[in-house]
Structures are given as structure tokens and as C-alpha cells.
PDB file of C-alpha atoms in Angstrom:
ATOM      1  CA  MET A   1      33.908 -88.213 291.708  1.00 59.00           C
ATOM      2  CA  LYS A   2      33.399 -84.877 293.466  1.00 82.00           C
ATOM      3  CA  THR A   3      36.436 -83.332 291.800  1.00 86.00           C
ATOM      4  CA  GLY A   4      35.183 -84.262 288.325  1.00 86.00           C
ATOM      5  CA  LYS A   5      31.771 -82.694 288.996  1.00 89.00           C
ATOM      6  CA  LYS A   6      33.393 -79.512 290.298  1.00 92.00           C
ATOM      7  CA  ILE A   7      35.553 -79.211 287.193  1.00 93.00           C
ATOM      8  CA  VAL A   8      32.564 -79.750 284.896  1.00 92.00           C
ATOM      9  CA  GLY A   9      30.550 -77.212 286.924  1.00 93.00           C
ATOM     10  CA  VAL A  10      33.293 -74.566 286.829  1.00 93.00           C
ATOM     11  CA  VAL A  11      33.941 -75.073 283.099  1.00 94.00           C
ATOM     12  CA  SER A  12      30.192 -74.887 282.385  1.00 95.00           C
ATOM     13  CA  LEU A  13      29.869 -71.689 284.432  1.00 95.00           C
ATOM     14  CA  VAL A  14      32.830 -70.087 282.638  1.00 95.00           C
ATOM     15  CA  LEU A  15      31.381 -71.032 279.233  1.00 96.00           C
ATOM     16  CA  ILE A  16      27.945 -69.652 280.135  1.00 96.00           C
ATOM     17  CA  LEU A  17      29.467 -66.380 281.399  1.00 96.00           C
ATOM     18  CA  ALA A  18      31.633 -66.091 278.281  1.00 96.00           C
ATOM     19  CA  LEU A  19      28.610 -66.650 276.041  1.00 96.00           C
ATOM     20  CA  ALA A  20      26.543 -64.107 277.997  1.00 96.00           C
ATOM     21  CA  GLY A  21      29.378 -61.562 277.752  1.00 95.00           C
ATOM     22  CA  PHE A  22      29.736 -62.143 274.023  1.00 95.00           C
ATOM     23  CA  CYS A  23      25.991 -61.730 273.446  1.00 94.00           C
ATOM     24  CA  TYR A  24      25.908 -58.531 275.519  1.00 95.00           C
ATOM     25  CA  PHE A  25      28.811 -56.894 273.683  1.00 94.00           C
ATOM     26  CA  ARG A  26      27.598 -58.074 270.288  1.00 94.00           C
ATOM     27  CA  PHE A  27      23.925 -57.090 270.560  1.00 94.00           C
ATOM     28  CA  CYS A  28      23.332 -54.748 273.543  1.00 94.00           C
ATOM     29  CA  PHE A  29      26.516 -52.697 273.970  1.00 95.00           C
ATOM     30  CA  VAL A  30      26.313 -49.285 272.255  1.00 95.00           C
ATOM     31  CA  PHE A  31      29.509 -49.185 270.211  1.00 94.00           C
ATOM     32  CA  GLY A  32      29.074 -45.607 269.009  1.00 95.00           C
ATOM     33  CA  GLU A  33      26.705 -42.653 268.878  1.00 96.00           C
ATOM     34  CA  GLY A  34      26.509 -39.803 266.441  1.00 96.00           C
ATOM     35  CA  VAL A  35      24.517 -37.445 264.271  1.00 96.00           C
ATOM     36  CA  LYS A  36      23.880 -37.777 260.543  1.00 94.00           C
ATOM     37  CA  ALA A  37      22.221 -35.286 258.223  1.00 93.00           C
ATOM     38  CA  GLY A  38      20.940 -35.687 254.701  1.00 93.00           C
ATOM     39  CA  GLU A  39      17.895 -35.951 252.511  1.00 93.00           C
ATOM     40  CA  LEU A  40      15.480 -38.571 253.807  1.00 94.00           C
ATOM     41  CA  ASN A  41      14.887 -40.961 250.935  1.00 93.00           C
ATOM     42  CA  GLN A  42      12.498 -43.458 252.501  1.00 94.00           C
ATOM     43  CA  VAL A  43      11.157 -44.980 255.689  1.00 95.00           C
ATOM     44  CA  MET A  44       9.242 -48.241 255.461  1.00 95.00           C
ATOM     45  CA  TYR A  45       7.662 -50.826 257.718  1.00 96.00           C
ATOM     46  CA  LYS A  46       8.725 -54.273 256.562  1.00 94.00           C
ATOM     47  CA  GLY A  47       9.576 -57.802 257.574  1.00 92.00           C
ATOM     48  CA  TYR A  48       8.257 -61.361 257.445  1.00 91.00           C
ATOM     49  CA  VAL A  49       8.058 -62.290 261.122  1.00 93.00           C
ATOM     50  CA  PHE A  50       9.422 -59.226 262.907  1.00 93.00           C
ATOM     51  CA  LYS A  51       8.059 -56.026 261.332  1.00 94.00           C
ATOM     52  CA  THR A  52      10.562 -53.199 261.724  1.00 95.00           C
ATOM     53  CA  TYR A  53      10.957 -49.635 260.479  1.00 97.00           C
ATOM     54  CA  GLU A  54      13.831 -49.257 258.020  1.00 97.00           C
ATOM     55  CA  GLY A  55      15.023 -46.025 256.441  1.00 96.00           C
ATOM     56  CA  ARG A  56      17.561 -44.499 254.105  1.00 96.00           C
ATOM     57  CA  LEU A  57      19.221 -41.097 254.292  1.00 95.00           C
ATOM     58  CA  ILE A  58      21.110 -39.722 251.264  1.00 93.00           C
ATOM     59  CA  GLN A  59      24.167 -37.669 252.180  1.00 89.00           C
ATOM     60  CA  THR A  60      25.855 -35.588 249.506  1.00 78.00           C
ATOM     61  CA  GLY A  61      29.451 -34.536 249.541  1.00 73.00           C
ATOM     62  CA  PHE A  62      32.533 -33.935 247.486  1.00 64.00           C
ATOM     63  CA  LYS A  63      35.220 -36.446 246.613  1.00 59.00           C
ATOM     64  CA  GLY A  64      38.781 -35.506 247.388  1.00 60.00           C
ATOM     65  CA  ALA A  65      41.432 -34.347 244.947  1.00 59.00           C
ATOM     66  CA  LYS A  66      42.103 -37.929 243.839  1.00 64.00           C
ATOM     67  CA  GLY A  67      38.463 -38.303 242.811  1.00 57.00           C
ATOM     68  CA  GLY A  68      38.620 -35.246 240.578  1.00 62.00           C
ATOM     69  CA  GLY A  69      36.494 -33.055 242.865  1.00 61.00           C
ATOM     70  CA  SER A  70      33.251 -34.666 241.751  1.00 66.00           C
ATOM     71  CA  ILE A  71      30.059 -34.872 243.770  1.00 68.00           C
ATOM     72  CA  GLN A  72      29.227 -38.198 245.371  1.00 70.00           C
ATOM     73  CA  SER A  73      26.332 -39.381 247.482  1.00 71.00           C
ATOM     74  CA  ASN A  74      26.453 -41.782 250.392  1.00 88.00           C
ATOM     75  CA  GLU A  75      23.565 -43.784 251.733  1.00 92.00           C
ATOM     76  CA  PHE A  76      22.992 -44.127 255.462  1.00 95.00           C
ATOM     77  CA  ASN A  77      20.723 -47.115 256.081  1.00 96.00           C
ATOM     78  CA  PHE A  78      19.148 -47.247 259.522  1.00 97.00           C
ATOM     79  CA  SER A  79      16.414 -48.844 261.611  1.00 97.00           C
ATOM     80  CA  VAL A  80      13.951 -47.169 263.969  1.00 97.00           C
ATOM     81  CA  VAL A  81      12.620 -48.882 267.096  1.00 95.00           C
ATOM     82  CA  ASP A  82      10.239 -46.150 268.329  1.00 95.00           C
ATOM     83  CA  LYS A  83       6.965 -46.023 266.347  1.00 95.00           C
ATOM     84  CA  ALA A  84       6.449 -42.288 267.062  1.00 95.00           C
ATOM     85  CA  ILE A  85       9.855 -41.409 265.606  1.00 96.00           C
ATOM     86  CA  ALA A  86       9.212 -43.633 262.576  1.00 96.00           C
ATOM     87  CA  ASP A  87       5.823 -41.970 261.963  1.00 95.00           C
ATOM     88  CA  SER A  88       7.448 -38.522 262.171  1.00 94.00           C
ATOM     89  CA  LEU A  89      10.151 -39.577 259.717  1.00 95.00           C
ATOM     90  CA  MET A  90       7.549 -40.978 257.311  1.00 94.00           C
ATOM     91  CA  ARG A  91       6.065 -37.480 257.047  1.00 93.00           C
ATOM     92  CA  CYS A  92       9.522 -35.996 256.300  1.00 91.00           C
ATOM     93  CA  SER A  93      10.373 -37.891 253.135  1.00 88.00           C
ATOM     94  CA  GLY A  94      12.269 -35.669 250.700  1.00 88.00           C
ATOM     95  CA  LYS A  95      13.322 -33.200 253.391  1.00 92.00           C
ATOM     96  CA  VAL A  96      16.747 -32.660 254.886  1.00 93.00           C
ATOM     97  CA  VAL A  97      16.757 -34.205 258.346  1.00 94.00           C
ATOM     98  CA  GLU A  98      19.332 -34.433 261.092  1.00 94.00           C
ATOM     99  CA  VAL A  99      19.044 -37.551 263.267  1.00 96.00           C
ATOM    100  CA  HIS A 100      20.826 -38.963 266.297  1.00 97.00           C
ATOM    101  CA  TYR A 101      21.740 -42.640 266.090  1.00 97.00           C
ATOM    102  CA  ARG A 102      23.312 -45.436 268.124  1.00 97.00           C
ATOM    103  CA  GLU A 103      25.574 -48.034 266.534  1.00 97.00           C
ATOM    104  CA  TYR A 104      25.613 -51.668 267.683  1.00 96.00           C
ATOM    105  CA  LEU A 105      28.043 -54.382 266.613  1.00 95.00           C
ATOM    106  CA  GLY A 106      25.250 -56.777 265.642  1.00 93.00           C
ATOM    107  CA  THR A 107      21.604 -56.744 264.661  1.00 93.00           C
ATOM    108  CA  LEU A 108      18.629 -58.358 266.344  1.00 93.00           C
ATOM    109  CA  PRO A 109      15.586 -59.305 264.232  1.00 93.00           C
ATOM    110  CA  TRP A 110      13.102 -57.443 266.450  1.00 92.00           C
ATOM    111  CA  ARG A 111      15.282 -54.306 266.604  1.00 93.00           C
ATOM    112  CA  GLY A 112      15.784 -53.937 262.856  1.00 92.00           C
ATOM    113  CA  MET A 113      17.876 -55.035 259.922  1.00 94.00           C
ATOM    114  CA  GLU A 114      20.596 -52.400 260.383  1.00 95.00           C
ATOM    115  CA  LYS A 115      23.203 -51.905 263.091  1.00 95.00           C
ATOM    116  CA  TYR A 116      22.422 -48.157 263.173  1.00 97.00           C
ATOM    117  CA  ILE A 117      19.328 -47.324 265.256  1.00 97.00           C
ATOM    118  CA  VAL A 118      17.870 -43.807 264.996  1.00 97.00           C
ATOM    119  CA  ASP A 119      16.560 -42.712 268.385  1.00 95.00           C
ATOM    120  CA  GLU A 120      15.946 -38.963 267.925  1.00 95.00           C
ATOM    121  CA  ILE A 121      15.103 -36.406 265.237  1.00 95.00           C
ATOM    122  CA  ILE A 122      17.204 -33.302 265.819  1.00 94.00           C
ATOM    123  CA  SER A 123      15.978 -31.061 263.002  1.00 92.00           C
ATOM    124  CA  VAL A 124      13.956 -31.082 259.786  1.00 92.00           C
ATOM    125  CA  GLN A 125      14.195 -28.550 256.956  1.00 89.00           C
ATOM    126  CA  LYS A 126      13.045 -28.330 253.375  1.00 74.00           C
ATOM    127  CA  SER A 127      15.305 -30.024 250.879  1.00 58.00           C
ATOM    128  CA  GLU A 128      17.775 -27.654 249.254  1.00 57.00           C
ATOM    129  CA  MET A 129      18.609 -30.266 246.651  1.00 54.00           C
ATOM    130  CA  THR A 130      15.267 -30.142 244.890  1.00 52.00           C
ATOM    131  CA  THR A 131      15.345 -28.497 241.469  1.00 51.00           C
ATOM    132  CA  VAL A 132      12.365 -27.793 239.273  1.00 47.00           C
ATOM    133  CA  ILE A 133      12.828 -28.662 235.619  1.00 49.00           C
ATOM    134  CA  PRO A 134      10.227 -27.039 233.347  1.00 54.00           C
ATOM    135  CA  LEU A 135       8.543 -29.318 230.830  1.00 55.00           C
ATOM    136  CA  ASP A 136       8.433 -27.903 227.303  1.00 50.00           C
TER     137      ASP A 136
END
């Protein structure tokens, strides 16, 4: 009887530790960090139950020789946890911004919808991509 309870206890403990380790590495472990720059397209506050700040950065670049040397744009979708940073980004829409982000392997509903979390604004400058087209 005692041996059976010990086995069940040890197996339960191992399963609980494995589950805790999985949850930590999936949702709390910072997989990567980096800096992205581009024109800030939008930052919004949205959600049904958990309201989070979500944003989009448009990065322009050139395709390689196989792509014919054409211009392409990439979207960088991100979430913001800090309200002060989100408010600052909301005032920078249409400007070229450089942000620092952390990448997680999974998302949590109260942290945002994206696995990239912006935690710092490095620089803000006027958009160089804006062109004025005269109306005739």
C-alpha cells in the first residue's frame, strides 16, 4: 500500500514539475530580443475581456535578385504591455520609429495578442516615405 502511494506521489510530482516547466518556457521565457524600425502604421487598444495595446510597424526593403529587385514591405505586428509606451506610440503614428522588443514562444491573453512585446521606444523621426501629391 505504501509503495503504491509513493509511486503515485512521485509520478504526480514529476508531471506537475513538467507542466510548470513547459508553461514557463512557453509563456515566460524570453526567446529573443531585438530592435525593429519602420513606419508606425497603427496602435490600438482592443479586446473583449482583456484589453491590450496592439500595433503594426511597416518595414520597407528590397527583394533580392530572384525577386527582380522590387520594393516590398513587411509588417511587424506587436503588443505593448506598458500604458505609457503605448500612449507615446499612439502620438507617433505615421512616423519612423525604432523600438526594442522581446519575443516569447506563446501569447497570454492579458499580455497581448502577439508574441512580440515592445518594451522601449529607441527613437522617433519624421517619416521619409511620405510624398505629397498635388491635386489638379
